[in-house]
Short mmCIF file of C-alpha atoms in Angstrom, two decimals:
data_model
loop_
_atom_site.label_atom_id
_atom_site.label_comp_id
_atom_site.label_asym_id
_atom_site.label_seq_id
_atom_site.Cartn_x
_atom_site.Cartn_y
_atom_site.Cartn_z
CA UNK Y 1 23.72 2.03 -26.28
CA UNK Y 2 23.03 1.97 -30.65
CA UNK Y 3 24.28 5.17 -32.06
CA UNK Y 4 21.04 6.02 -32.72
CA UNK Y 5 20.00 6.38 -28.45
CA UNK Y 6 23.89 8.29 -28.08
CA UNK Y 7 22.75 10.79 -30.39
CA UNK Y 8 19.83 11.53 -28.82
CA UNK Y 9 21.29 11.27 -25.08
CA UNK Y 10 24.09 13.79 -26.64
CA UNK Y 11 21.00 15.85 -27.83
CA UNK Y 12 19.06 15.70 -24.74
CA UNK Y 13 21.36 16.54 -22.01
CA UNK Y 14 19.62 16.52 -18.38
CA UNK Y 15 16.31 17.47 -20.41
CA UNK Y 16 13.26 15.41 -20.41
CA UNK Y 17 10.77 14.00 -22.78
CA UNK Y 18 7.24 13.36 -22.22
CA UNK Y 19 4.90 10.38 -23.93
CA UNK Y 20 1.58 10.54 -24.44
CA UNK Y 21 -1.13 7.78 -26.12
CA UNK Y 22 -4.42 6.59 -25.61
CA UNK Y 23 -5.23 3.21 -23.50
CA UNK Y 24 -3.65 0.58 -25.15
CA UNK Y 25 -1.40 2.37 -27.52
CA UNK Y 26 1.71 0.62 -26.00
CA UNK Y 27 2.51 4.00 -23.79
CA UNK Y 28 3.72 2.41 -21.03
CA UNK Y 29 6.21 -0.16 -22.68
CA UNK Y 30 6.86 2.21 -24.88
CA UNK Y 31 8.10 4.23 -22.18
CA UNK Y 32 9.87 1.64 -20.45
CA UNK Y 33 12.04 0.60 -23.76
CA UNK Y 34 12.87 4.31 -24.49
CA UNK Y 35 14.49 5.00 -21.01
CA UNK Y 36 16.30 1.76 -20.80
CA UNK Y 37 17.96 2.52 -24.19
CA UNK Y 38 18.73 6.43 -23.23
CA UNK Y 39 19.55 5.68 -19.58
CA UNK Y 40 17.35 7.81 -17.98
CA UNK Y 41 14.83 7.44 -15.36
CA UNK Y 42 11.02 6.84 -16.19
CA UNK Y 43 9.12 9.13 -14.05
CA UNK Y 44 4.79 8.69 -14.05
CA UNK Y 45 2.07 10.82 -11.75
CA UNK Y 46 1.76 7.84 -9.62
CA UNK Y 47 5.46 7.44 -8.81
CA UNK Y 48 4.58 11.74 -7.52
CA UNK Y 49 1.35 10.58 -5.99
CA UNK Y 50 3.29 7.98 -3.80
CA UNK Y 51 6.04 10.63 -3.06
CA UNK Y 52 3.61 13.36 -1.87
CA UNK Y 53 2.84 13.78 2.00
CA UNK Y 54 -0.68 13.52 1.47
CA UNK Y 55 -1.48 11.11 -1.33
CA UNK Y 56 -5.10 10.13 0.27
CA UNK Y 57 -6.33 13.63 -0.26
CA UNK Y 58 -5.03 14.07 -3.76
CA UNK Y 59 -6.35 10.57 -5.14
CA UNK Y 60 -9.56 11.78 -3.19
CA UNK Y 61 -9.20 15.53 -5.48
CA UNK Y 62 -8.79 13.05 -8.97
CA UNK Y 63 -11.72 10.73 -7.63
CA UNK Y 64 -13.87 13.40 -7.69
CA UNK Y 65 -13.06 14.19 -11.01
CA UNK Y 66 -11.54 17.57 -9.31
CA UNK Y 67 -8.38 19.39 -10.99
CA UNK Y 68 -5.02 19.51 -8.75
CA UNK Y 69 -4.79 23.34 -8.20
CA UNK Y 70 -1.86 24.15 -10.03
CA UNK Y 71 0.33 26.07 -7.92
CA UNK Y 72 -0.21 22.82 -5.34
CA UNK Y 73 0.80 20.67 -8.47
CA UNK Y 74 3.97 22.60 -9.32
CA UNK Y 75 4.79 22.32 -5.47
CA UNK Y 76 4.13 18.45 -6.09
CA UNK Y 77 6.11 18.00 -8.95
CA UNK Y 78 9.26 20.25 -8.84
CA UNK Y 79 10.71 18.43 -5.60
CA UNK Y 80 10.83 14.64 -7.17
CA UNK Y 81 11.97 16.02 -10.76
CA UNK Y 82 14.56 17.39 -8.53
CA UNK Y 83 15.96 14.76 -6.21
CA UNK Y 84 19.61 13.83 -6.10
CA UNK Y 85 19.33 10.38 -8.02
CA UNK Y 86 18.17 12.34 -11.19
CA UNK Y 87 20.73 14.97 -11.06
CA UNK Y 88 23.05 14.78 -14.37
CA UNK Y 89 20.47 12.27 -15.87
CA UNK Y 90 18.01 12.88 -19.03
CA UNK Y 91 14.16 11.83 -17.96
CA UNK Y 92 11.56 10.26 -19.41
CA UNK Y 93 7.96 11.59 -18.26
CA UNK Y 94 5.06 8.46 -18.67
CA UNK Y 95 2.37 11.16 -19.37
CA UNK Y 96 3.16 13.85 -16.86
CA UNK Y 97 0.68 16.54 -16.37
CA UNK Y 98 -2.34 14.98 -18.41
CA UNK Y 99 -5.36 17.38 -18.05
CA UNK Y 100 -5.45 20.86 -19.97
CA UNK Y 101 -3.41 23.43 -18.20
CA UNK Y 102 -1.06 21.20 -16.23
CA UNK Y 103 1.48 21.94 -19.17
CA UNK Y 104 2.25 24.90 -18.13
CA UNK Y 105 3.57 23.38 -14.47
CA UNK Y 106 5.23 20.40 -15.74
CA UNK Y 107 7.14 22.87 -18.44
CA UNK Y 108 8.08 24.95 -15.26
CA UNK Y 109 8.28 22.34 -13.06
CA UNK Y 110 10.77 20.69 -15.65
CA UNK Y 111 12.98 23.71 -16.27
CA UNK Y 112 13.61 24.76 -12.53
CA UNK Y 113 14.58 21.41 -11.74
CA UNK Y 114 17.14 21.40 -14.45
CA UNK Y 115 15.23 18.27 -16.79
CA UNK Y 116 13.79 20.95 -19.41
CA UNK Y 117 11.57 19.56 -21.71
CA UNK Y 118 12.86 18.80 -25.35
CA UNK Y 119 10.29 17.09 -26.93
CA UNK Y 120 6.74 15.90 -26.30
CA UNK Y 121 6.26 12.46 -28.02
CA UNK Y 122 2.21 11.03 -28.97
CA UNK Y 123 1.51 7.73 -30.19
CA UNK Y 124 -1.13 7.63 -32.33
CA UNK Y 125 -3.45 5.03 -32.89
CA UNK Y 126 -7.08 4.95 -33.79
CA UNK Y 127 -10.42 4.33 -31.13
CA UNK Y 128 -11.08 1.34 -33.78
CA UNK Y 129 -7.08 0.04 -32.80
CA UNK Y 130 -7.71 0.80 -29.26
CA UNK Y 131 -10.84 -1.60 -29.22
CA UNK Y 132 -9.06 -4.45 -31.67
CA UNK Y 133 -6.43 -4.10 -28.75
CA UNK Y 134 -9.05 -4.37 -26.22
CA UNK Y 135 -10.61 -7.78 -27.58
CA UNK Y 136 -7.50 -9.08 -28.54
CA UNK Y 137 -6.04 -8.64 -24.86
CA UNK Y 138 -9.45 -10.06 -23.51
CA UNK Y 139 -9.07 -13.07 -25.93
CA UNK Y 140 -5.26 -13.90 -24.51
CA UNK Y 141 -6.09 -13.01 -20.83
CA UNK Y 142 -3.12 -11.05 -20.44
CA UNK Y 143 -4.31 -7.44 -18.85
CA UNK Y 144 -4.76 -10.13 -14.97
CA UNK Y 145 -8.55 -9.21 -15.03
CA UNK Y 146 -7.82 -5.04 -14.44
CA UNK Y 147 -11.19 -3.43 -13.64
CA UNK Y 148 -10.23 -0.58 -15.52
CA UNK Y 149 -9.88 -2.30 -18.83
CA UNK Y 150 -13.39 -2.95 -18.71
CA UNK Y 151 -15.18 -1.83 -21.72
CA UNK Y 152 -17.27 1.00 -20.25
CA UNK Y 153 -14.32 1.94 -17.97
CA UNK Y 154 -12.28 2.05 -20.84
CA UNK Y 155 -14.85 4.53 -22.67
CA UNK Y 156 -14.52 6.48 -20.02
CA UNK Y 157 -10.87 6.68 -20.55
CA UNK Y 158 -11.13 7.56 -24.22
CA UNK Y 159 -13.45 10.33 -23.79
CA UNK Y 160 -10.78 11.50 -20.59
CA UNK Y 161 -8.16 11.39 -23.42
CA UNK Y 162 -10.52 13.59 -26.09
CA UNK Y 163 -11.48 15.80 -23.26
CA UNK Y 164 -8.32 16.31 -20.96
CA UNK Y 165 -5.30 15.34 -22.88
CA UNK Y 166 -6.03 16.45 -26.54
CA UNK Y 167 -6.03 19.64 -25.49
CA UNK Y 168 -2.36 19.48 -23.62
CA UNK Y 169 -1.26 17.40 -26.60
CA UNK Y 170 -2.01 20.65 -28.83
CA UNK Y 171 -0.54 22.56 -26.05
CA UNK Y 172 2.57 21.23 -26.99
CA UNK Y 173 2.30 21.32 -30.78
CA UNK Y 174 1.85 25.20 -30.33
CA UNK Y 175 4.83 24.93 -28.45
CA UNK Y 176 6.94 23.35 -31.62
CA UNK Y 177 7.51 20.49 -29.27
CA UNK Y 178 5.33 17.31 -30.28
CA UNK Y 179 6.41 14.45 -32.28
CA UNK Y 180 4.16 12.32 -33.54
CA UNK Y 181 4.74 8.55 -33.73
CA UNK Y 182 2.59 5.65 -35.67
CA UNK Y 183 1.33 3.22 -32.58
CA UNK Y 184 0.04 1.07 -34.53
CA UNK Y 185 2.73 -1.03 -35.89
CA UNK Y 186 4.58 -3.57 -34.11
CA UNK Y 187 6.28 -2.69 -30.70
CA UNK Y 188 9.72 -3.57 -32.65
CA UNK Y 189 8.88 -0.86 -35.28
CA UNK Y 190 7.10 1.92 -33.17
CA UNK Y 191 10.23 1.55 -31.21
CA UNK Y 192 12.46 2.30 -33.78
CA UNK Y 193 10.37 5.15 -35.35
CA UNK Y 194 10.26 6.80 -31.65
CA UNK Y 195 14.13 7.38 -32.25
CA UNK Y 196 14.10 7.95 -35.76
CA UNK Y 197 11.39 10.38 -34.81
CA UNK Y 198 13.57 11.93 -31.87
CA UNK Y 199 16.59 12.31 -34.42
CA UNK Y 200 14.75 14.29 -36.78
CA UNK Y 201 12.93 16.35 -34.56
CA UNK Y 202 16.33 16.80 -32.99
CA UNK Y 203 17.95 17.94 -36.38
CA UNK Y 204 20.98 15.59 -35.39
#
């Protein structure tokens, strides 16, 4: 672990840190690069949606384009945020609690279970990036044909983002927890400016 990732795991505790970007903004490996170098777990709605008793009927709620009552959402989320393998460990959230209101569960959700949330990280890139992304990916073949990275699926996505997420996004500014983060450099670089980021955020 650099010194840079011990700071912040020294900073962070058991707490938790969730990441947010549009489609294609490198969210996911993002993700994956900043909880191998802090140690923690990544944690993302499907790996809840798999847990739950009854994932058929919530996929069939989102399908719909239905909200996940909250209360039933809190009751979803607080038990795997709290299972024994995380216990002692910081967490990384892959865009936990996405659609307006479902802050307000995941910050409860990640308080009672002893992972509070420090810090609330966005990538930003551009719709232009996200599309330059697109083509490029297309041109390389290296998204394995994905339906949803079709182009009208993934305008669909965008306005979900602009519609659902903004919103929780600015949730989380109001809170004084966002950081915001350039996506649209090189993974190397975005990388490094997540902890840099983190590290002034954290004041450390």
């Amino acid at each position: 672990m650099n010194e840079q990732a011990q700071k912040i795991v020294n900073w962070l505790g058991t707490g938790s840190i969730n990441l947010f970007g549009k489609p294609f903004s490198g969210k996911d490996t993002q993700g994956e690069i900043l909880a191998e170098a802090l140690g923690a777990p990544l944690i993302g709605g499907g790996d809840i949606l798999r847990s739950h008793h009854d994932p058929a009927q919530i996929e069939k709620i989102m399908a719909s384009g239905g909200l996940i009552p909250s209360d039933y959402f809190f009751d979803m989320v607080l038990p795997y945020l709290s299972r024994p393998e995380f216990r002692g460990k910081p967490l990384v959230l892959d865009a936990l609690g996405r659609s307006a209101g479902e802050e307000e569960t995941i910050l409860r959700a990640a308080e009672h279970s002893g992972h509070p949330l420090r810090a609330v990280i966005v990538l930003n890139v551009s719709d232009e990036e996200v599309w330059r992304r697109y083509e490029a990916a297309k041109k390389l073949h290296d998204r394995d044909g994905r339906d949803d990275d079709q182009a009208e699926t993934l305008r669909t996505r965008l306005k979900k983002f602009q519609d659902k997420t903004v919103p929780v996004i600015e949730a989380y500014r109001q809170k004084g927890l966002l950081v915001e983060v350039n996506g649209a450099q090189s993974r190397d670089a975005v990388e490094q400016e997540i902890l840099a980021a983190l590290i002034r955020f954290a004041k450390i």
